[in-house]
XYZ file of N, CA and C in Angstrom:
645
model
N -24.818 -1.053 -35.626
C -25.442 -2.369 -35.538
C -26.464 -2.558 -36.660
N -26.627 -3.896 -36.914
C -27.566 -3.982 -37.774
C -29.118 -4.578 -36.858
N -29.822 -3.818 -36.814
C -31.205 -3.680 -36.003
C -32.615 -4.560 -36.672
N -32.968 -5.340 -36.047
C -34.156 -5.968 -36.324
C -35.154 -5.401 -35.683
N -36.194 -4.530 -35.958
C -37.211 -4.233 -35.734
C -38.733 -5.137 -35.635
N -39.015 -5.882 -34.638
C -40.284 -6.274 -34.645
C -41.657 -5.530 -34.308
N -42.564 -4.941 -35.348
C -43.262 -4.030 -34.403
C -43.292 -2.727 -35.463
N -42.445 -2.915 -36.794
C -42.110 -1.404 -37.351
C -43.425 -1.207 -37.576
N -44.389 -1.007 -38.035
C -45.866 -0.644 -38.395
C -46.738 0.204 -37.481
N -45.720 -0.792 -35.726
C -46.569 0.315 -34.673
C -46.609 1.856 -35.020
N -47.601 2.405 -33.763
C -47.179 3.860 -33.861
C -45.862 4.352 -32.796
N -45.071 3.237 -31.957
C -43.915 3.873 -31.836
C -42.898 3.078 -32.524
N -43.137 1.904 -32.988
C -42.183 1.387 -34.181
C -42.018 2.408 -35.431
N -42.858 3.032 -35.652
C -42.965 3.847 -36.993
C -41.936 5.076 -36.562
N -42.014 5.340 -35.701
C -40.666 6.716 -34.687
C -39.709 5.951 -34.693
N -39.130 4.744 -34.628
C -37.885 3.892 -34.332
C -37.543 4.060 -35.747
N -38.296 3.326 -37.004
C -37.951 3.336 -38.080
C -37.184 4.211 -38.420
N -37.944 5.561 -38.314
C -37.418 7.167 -38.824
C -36.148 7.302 -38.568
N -35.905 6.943 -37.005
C -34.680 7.503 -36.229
C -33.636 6.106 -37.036
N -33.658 4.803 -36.923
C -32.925 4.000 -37.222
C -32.317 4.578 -38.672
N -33.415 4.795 -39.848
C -33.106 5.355 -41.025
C -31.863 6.423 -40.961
N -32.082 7.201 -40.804
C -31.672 8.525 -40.288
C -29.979 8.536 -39.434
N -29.925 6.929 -38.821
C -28.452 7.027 -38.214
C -27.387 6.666 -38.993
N -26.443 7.198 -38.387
C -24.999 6.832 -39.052
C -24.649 5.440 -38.640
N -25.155 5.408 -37.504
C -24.704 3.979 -36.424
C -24.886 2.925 -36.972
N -26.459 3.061 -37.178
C -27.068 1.823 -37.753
C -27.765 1.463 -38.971
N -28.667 0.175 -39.377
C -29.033 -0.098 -39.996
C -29.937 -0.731 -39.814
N -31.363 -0.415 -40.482
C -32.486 -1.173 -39.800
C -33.235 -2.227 -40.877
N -33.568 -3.270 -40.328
C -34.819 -3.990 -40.831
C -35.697 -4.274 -40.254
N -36.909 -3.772 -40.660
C -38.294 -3.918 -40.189
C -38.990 -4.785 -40.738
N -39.605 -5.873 -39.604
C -40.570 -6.832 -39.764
C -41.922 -6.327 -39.814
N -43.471 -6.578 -40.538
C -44.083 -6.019 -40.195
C -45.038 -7.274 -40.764
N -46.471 -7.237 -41.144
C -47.261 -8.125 -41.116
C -47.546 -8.921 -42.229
N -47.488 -7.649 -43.205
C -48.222 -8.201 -44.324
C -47.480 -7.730 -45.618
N -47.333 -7.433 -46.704
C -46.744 -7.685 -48.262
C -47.207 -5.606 -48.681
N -48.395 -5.936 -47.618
C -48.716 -3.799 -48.247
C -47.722 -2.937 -47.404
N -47.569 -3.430 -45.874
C -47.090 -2.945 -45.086
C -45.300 -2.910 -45.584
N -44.634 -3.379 -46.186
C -43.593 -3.926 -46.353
C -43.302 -2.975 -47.836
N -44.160 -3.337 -48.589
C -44.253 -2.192 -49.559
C -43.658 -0.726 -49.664
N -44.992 -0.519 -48.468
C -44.812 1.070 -48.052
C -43.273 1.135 -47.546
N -42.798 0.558 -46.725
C -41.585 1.149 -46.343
C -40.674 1.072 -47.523
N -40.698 -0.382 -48.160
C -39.143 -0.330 -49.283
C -39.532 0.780 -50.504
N -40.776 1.384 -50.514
C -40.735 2.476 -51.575
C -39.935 3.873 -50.557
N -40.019 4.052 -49.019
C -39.185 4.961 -48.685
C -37.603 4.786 -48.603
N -37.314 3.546 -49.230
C -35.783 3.110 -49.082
C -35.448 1.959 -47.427
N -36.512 1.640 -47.173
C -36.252 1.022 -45.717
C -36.554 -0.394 -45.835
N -35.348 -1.171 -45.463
C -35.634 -2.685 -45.390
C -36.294 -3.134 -44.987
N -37.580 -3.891 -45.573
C -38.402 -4.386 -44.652
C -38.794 -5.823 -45.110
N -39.282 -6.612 -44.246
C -39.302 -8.240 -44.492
C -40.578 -8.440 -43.673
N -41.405 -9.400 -44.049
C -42.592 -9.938 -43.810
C -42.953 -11.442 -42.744
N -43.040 -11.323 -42.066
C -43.008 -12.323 -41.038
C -43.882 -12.232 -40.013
N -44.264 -13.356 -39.110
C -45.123 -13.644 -38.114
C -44.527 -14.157 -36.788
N -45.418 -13.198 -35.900
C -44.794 -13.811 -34.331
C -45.767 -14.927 -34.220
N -46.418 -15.161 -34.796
C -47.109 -16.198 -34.490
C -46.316 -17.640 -35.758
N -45.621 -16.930 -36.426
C -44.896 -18.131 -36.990
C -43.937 -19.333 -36.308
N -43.010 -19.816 -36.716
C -41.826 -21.000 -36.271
C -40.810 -19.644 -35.616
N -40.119 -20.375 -35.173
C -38.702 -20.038 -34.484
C -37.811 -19.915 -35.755
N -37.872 -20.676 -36.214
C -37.140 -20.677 -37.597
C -37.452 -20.059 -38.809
N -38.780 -19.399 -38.918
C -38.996 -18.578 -39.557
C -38.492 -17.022 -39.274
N -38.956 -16.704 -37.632
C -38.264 -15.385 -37.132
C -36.908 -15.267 -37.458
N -36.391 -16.738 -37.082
C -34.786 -16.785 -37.191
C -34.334 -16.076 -38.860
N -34.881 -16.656 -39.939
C -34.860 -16.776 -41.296
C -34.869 -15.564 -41.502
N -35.906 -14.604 -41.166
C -35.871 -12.923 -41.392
C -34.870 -12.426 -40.623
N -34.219 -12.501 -39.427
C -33.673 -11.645 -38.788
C -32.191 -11.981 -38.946
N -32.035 -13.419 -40.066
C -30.285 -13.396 -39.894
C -29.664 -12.430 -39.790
N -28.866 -12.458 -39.810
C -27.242 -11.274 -40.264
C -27.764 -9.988 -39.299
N -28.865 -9.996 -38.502
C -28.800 -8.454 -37.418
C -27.963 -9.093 -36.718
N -27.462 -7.818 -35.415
C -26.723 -7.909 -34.727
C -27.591 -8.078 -33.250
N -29.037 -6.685 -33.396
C -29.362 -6.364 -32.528
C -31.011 -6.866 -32.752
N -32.149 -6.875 -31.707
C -33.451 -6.872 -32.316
C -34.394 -5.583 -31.076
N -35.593 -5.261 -31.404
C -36.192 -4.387 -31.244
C -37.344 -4.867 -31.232
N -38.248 -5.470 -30.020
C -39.344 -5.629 -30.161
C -40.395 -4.531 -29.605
N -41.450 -4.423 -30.045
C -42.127 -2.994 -29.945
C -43.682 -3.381 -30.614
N -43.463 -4.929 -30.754
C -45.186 -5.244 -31.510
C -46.372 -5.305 -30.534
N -47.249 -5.530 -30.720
C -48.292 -5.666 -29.741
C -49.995 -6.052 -30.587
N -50.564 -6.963 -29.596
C -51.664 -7.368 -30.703
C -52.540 -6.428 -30.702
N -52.606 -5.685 -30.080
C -53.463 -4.161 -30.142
C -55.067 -4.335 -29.456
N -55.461 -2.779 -29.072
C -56.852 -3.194 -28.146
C -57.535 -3.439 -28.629
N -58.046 -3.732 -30.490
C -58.681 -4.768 -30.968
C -58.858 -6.068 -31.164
N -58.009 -6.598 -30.298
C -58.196 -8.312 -30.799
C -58.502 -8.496 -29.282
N -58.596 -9.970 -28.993
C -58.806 -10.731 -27.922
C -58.010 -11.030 -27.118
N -58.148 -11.052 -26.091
C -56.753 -12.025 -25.357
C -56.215 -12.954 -25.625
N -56.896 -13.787 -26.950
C -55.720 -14.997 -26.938
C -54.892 -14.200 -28.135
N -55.134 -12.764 -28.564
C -53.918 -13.102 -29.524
C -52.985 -11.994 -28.825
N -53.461 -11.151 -27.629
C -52.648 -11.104 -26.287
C -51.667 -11.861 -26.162
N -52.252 -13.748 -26.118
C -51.215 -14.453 -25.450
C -50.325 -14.760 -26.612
N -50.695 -14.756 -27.626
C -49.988 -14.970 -28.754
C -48.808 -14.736 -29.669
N -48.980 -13.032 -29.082
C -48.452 -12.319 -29.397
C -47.152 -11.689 -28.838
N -47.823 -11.034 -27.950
C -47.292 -10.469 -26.676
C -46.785 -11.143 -25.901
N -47.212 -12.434 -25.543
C -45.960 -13.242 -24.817
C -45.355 -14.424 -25.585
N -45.947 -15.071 -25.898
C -45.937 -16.601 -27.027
C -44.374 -15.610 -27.813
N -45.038 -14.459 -28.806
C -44.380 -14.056 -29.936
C -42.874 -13.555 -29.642
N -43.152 -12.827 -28.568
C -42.085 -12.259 -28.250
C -41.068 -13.519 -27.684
N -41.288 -14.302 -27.256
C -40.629 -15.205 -26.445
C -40.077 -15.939 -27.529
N -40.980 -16.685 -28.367
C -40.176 -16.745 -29.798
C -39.150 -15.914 -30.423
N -39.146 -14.651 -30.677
C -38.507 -13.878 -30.892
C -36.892 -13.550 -30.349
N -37.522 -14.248 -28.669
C -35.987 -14.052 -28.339
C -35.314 -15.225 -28.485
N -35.784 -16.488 -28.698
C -35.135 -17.801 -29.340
C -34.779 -17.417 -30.474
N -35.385 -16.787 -31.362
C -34.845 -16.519 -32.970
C -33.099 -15.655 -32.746
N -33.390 -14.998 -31.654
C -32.257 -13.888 -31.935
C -30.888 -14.918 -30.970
N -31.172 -15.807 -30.205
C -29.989 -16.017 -29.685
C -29.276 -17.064 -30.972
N -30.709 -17.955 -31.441
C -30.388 -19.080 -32.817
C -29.571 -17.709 -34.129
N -29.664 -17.009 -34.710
C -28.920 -16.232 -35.244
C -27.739 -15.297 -34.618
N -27.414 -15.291 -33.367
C -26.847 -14.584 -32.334
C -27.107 -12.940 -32.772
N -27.917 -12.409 -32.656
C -28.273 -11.130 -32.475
C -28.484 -10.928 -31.000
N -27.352 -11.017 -30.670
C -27.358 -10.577 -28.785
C -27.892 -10.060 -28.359
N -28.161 -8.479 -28.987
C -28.790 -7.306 -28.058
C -29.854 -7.164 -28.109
N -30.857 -7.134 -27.537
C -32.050 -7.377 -27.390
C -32.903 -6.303 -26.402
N -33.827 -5.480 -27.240
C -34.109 -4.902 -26.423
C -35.718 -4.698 -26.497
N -36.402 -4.796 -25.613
C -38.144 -4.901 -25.128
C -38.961 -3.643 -24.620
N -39.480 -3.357 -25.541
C -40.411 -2.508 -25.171
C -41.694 -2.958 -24.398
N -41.596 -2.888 -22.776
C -42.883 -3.800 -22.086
C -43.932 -2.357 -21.558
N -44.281 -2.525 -20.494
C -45.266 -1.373 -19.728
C -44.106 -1.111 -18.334
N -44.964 0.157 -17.929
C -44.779 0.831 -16.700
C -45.494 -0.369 -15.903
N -43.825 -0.345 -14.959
C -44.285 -1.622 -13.584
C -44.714 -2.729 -14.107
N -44.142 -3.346 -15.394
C -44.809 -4.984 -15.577
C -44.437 -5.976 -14.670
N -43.370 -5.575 -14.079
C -42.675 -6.492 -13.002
C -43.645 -6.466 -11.246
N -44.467 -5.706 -11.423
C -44.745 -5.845 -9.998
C -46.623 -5.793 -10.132
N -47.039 -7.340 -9.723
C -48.519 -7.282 -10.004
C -49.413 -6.567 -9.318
N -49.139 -5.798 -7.986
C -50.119 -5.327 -7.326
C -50.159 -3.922 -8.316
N -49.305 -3.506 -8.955
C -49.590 -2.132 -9.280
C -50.745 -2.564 -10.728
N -51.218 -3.435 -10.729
C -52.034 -3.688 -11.823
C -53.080 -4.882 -11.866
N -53.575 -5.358 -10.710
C -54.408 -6.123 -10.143
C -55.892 -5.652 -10.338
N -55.883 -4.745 -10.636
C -57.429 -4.063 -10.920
C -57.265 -3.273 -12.499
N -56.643 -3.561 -13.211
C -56.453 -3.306 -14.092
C -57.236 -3.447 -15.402
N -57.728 -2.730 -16.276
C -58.780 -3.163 -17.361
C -58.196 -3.756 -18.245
N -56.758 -3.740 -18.603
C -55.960 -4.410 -19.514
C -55.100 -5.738 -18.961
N -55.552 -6.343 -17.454
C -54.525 -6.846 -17.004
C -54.210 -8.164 -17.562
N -54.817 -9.010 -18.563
C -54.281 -9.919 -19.508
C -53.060 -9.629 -20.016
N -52.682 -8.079 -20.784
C -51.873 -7.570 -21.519
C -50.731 -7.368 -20.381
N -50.927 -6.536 -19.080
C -50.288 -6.359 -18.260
C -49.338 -8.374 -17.477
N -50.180 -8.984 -17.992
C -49.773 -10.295 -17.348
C -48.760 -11.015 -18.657
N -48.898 -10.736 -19.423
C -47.829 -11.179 -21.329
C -46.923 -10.055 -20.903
N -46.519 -9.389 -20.454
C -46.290 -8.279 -20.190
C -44.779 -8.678 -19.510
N -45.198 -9.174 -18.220
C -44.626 -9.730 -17.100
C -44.132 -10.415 -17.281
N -44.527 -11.672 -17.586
C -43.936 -13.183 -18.284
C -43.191 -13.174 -19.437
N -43.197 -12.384 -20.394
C -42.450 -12.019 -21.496
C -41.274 -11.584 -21.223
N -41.277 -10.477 -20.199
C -40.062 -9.711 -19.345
C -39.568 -11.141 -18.493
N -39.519 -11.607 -18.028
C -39.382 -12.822 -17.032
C -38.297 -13.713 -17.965
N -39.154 -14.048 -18.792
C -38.195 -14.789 -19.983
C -36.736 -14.172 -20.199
N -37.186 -12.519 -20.753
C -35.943 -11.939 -21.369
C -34.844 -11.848 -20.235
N -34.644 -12.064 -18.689
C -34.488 -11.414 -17.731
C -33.425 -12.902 -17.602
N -34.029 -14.063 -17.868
C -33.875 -15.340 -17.752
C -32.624 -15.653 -18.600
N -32.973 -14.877 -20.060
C -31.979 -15.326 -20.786
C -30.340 -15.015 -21.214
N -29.992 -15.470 -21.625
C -28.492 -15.094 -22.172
C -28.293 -13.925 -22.826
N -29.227 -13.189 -23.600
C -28.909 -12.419 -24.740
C -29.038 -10.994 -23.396
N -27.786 -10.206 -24.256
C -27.873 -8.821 -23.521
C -28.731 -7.882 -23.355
N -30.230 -7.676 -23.104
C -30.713 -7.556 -22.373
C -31.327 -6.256 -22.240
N -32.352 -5.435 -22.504
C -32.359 -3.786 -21.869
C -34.079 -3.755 -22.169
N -35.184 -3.838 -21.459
C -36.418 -3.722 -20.838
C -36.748 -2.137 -20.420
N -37.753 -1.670 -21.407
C -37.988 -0.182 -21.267
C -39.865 -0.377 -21.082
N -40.046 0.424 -20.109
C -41.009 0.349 -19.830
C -42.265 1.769 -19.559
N -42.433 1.720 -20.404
C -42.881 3.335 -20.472
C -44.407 3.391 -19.926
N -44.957 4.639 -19.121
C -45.790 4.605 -18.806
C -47.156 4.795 -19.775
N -48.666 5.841 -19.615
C -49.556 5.921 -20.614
C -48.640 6.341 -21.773
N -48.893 5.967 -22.955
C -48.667 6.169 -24.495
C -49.709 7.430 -25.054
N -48.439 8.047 -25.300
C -49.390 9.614 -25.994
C -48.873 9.644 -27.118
N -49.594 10.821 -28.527
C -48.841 11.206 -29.223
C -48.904 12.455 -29.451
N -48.468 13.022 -28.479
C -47.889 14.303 -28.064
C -46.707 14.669 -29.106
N -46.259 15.582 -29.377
C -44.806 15.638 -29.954
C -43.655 15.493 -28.856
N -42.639 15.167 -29.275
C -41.406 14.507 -28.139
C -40.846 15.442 -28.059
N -39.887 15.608 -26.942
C -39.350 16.766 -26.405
C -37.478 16.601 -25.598
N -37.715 14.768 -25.892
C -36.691 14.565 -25.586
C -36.291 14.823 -24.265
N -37.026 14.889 -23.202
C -36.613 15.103 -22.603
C -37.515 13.713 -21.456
N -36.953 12.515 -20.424
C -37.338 12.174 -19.606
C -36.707 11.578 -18.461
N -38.123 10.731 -17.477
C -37.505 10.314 -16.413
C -37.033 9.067 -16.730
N -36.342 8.044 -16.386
C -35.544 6.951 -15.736
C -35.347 6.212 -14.543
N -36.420 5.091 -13.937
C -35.732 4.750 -12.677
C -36.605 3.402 -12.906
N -36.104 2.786 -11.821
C -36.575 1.502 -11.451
C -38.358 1.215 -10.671
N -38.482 2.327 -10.374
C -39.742 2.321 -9.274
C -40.527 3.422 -9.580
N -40.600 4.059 -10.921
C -41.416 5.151 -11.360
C -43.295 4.399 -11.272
N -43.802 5.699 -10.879
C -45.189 4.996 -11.113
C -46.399 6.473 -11.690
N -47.364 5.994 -12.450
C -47.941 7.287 -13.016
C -47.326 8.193 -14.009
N -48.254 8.628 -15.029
C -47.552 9.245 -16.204
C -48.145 8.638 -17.579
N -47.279 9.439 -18.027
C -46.962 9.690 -19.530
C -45.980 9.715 -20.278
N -46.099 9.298 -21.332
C -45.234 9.930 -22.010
C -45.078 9.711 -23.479
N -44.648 11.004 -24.524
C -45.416 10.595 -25.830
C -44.503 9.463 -26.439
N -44.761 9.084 -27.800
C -44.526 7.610 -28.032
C -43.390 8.462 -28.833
N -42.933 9.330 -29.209
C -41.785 9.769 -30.104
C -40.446 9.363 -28.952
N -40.749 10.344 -28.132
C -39.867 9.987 -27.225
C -38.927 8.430 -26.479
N -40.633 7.510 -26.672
C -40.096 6.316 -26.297
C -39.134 5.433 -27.474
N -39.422 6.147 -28.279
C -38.596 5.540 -29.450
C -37.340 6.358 -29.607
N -37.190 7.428 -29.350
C -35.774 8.093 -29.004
C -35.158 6.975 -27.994
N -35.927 7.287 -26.972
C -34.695 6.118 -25.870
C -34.196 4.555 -25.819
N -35.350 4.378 -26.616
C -35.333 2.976 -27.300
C -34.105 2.518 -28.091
N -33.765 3.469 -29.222
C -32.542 4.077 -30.049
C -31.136 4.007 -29.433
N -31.500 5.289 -28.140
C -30.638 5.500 -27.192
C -29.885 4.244 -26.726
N -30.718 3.153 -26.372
C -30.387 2.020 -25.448
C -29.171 1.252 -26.219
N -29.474 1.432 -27.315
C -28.575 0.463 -28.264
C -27.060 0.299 -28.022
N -26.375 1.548 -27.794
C -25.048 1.709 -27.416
C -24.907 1.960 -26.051
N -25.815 2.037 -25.255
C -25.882 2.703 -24.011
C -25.181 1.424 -22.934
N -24.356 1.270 -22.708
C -23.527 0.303 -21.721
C -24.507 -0.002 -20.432
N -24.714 1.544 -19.919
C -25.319 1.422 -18.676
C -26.568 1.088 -18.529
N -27.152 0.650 -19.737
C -28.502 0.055 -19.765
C -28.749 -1.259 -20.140
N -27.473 -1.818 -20.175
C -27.196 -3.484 -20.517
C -27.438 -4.352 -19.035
N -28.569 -5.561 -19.965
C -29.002 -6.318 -18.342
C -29.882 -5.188 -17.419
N -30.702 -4.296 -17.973
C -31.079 -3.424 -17.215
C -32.498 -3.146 -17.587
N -33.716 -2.886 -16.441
C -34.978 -2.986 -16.793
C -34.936 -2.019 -16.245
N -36.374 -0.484 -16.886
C -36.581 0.049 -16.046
C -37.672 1.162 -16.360
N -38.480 2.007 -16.057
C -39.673 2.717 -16.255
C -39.353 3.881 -16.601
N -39.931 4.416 -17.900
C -40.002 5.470 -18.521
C -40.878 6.054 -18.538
N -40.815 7.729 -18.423
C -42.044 8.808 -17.920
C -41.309 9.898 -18.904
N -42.341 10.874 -19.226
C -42.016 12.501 -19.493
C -41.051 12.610 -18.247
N -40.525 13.501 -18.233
C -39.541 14.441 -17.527
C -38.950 15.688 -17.645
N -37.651 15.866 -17.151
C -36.386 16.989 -17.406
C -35.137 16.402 -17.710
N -34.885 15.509 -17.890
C -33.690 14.891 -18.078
C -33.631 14.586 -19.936
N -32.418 14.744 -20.688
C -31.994 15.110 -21.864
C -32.061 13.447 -21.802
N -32.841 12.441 -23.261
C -32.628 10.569 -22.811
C -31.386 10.390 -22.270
N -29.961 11.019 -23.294
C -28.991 10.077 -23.099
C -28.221 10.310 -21.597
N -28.484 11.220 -20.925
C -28.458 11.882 -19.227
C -28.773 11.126 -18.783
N -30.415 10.928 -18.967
C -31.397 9.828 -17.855
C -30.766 8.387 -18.063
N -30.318 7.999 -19.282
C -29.946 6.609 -19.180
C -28.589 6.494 -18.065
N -27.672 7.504 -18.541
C -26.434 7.266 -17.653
C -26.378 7.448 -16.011
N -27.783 7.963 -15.978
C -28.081 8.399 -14.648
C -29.033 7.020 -13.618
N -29.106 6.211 -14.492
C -30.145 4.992 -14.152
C -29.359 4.352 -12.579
């Protein structure tokens, strides 16, 4: 597939990059913010294009023609405010998935939180703005046409990955390092049994491409 990356700059977009580079399967282009950021990657040989979730529909659309698939994984980070929370994180992404059905890049896949779907597990929450873009963002993707796969990983470490985790619908508590979440992220792409499918990611014992088929 040819992969649209929104988010490559993160620190688990930057693990997606590697692995996307690196496949036979695919082919990646990474969106990222700014003209330095974009730089850095096309001096490692990696496509990268410059764009805003806070831009048009038709601008996202404009960068991401000709993918097949997209990869969102951005986030306005615990330095800014909540409105660029809303901006971002839900506004952007939601844009994002209008861009990909207007170019038909079907596959679509969201990197949200552990349990965004269920508000009591986050009602007292110090982040729960983020936890609420979170929800509603997922809501959208859940809503729409494009095929579909919602990974939801619990605390973000950067542990080294081990490849190895859990998978289920009703996981709660944890970890797990951010290499990993970008392995399964990867994983999802061809993964059948994770099409139209939301669900919570933790450390574990399970090998990714096991835990996915095991969902």
């Amino acid at each position: 597939m040819n992969v649209f990356l929104i988010g490559a700059n993160g620190q688990v977009g930057r693990h997606i990059v590697q692995l996307l580079s690196e496949s036979s399967e695919h082919n990646v282009r990474a969106m990222v913010r700014n003209e330095e950021q974009a730089i850095h990657l096309k001096q490692s040989g990696v496509d990268a294009v410059v764009a805003s979730l806070e831009g048009s529909v038709a601008e996202l659309a404009a960068a991401m023609n000709g993918s097949d698939a997209v990869i969102f994984t951005a986030g306005s980070g615990g330095k800014t405010g909540f409105d660029k929370t809303l901006l971002v994180d839900l506004d952007g992404a939601v844009k994002s998935m209008e861009a990909a059905d207007k170019v038909g890049a079907n596959r679509y896949i969201m990197v949200s939180a552990l349990q965004a779907q269920n508000r009591e597990s986050w009602k007292n929450s110090p982040i729960k703005p983020y936890m609420v873009a979170k929800h509603y963002a997922d809501r959208m993707l859940l809503a729409s046409v494009l095929n579909y796969t919602i990974v939801k990983p619990g605390l973000l470490t950067n542990d080294p990955g081990n490849g190895k985790v859990q998978a289920g619908e009703t996981l709660s508590g944890g970890a797990i390092p951010r290499e990993d979440v970008a392995k399964t992220v990867v994983a999802t792409l061809n993964e059948e049994n994770t099409y139209r499918r939301s669900f919570d990611l933790l450390s574990g014992d399970m090998d990714v491409h096991e835990a996915l088929k095991n969902l």
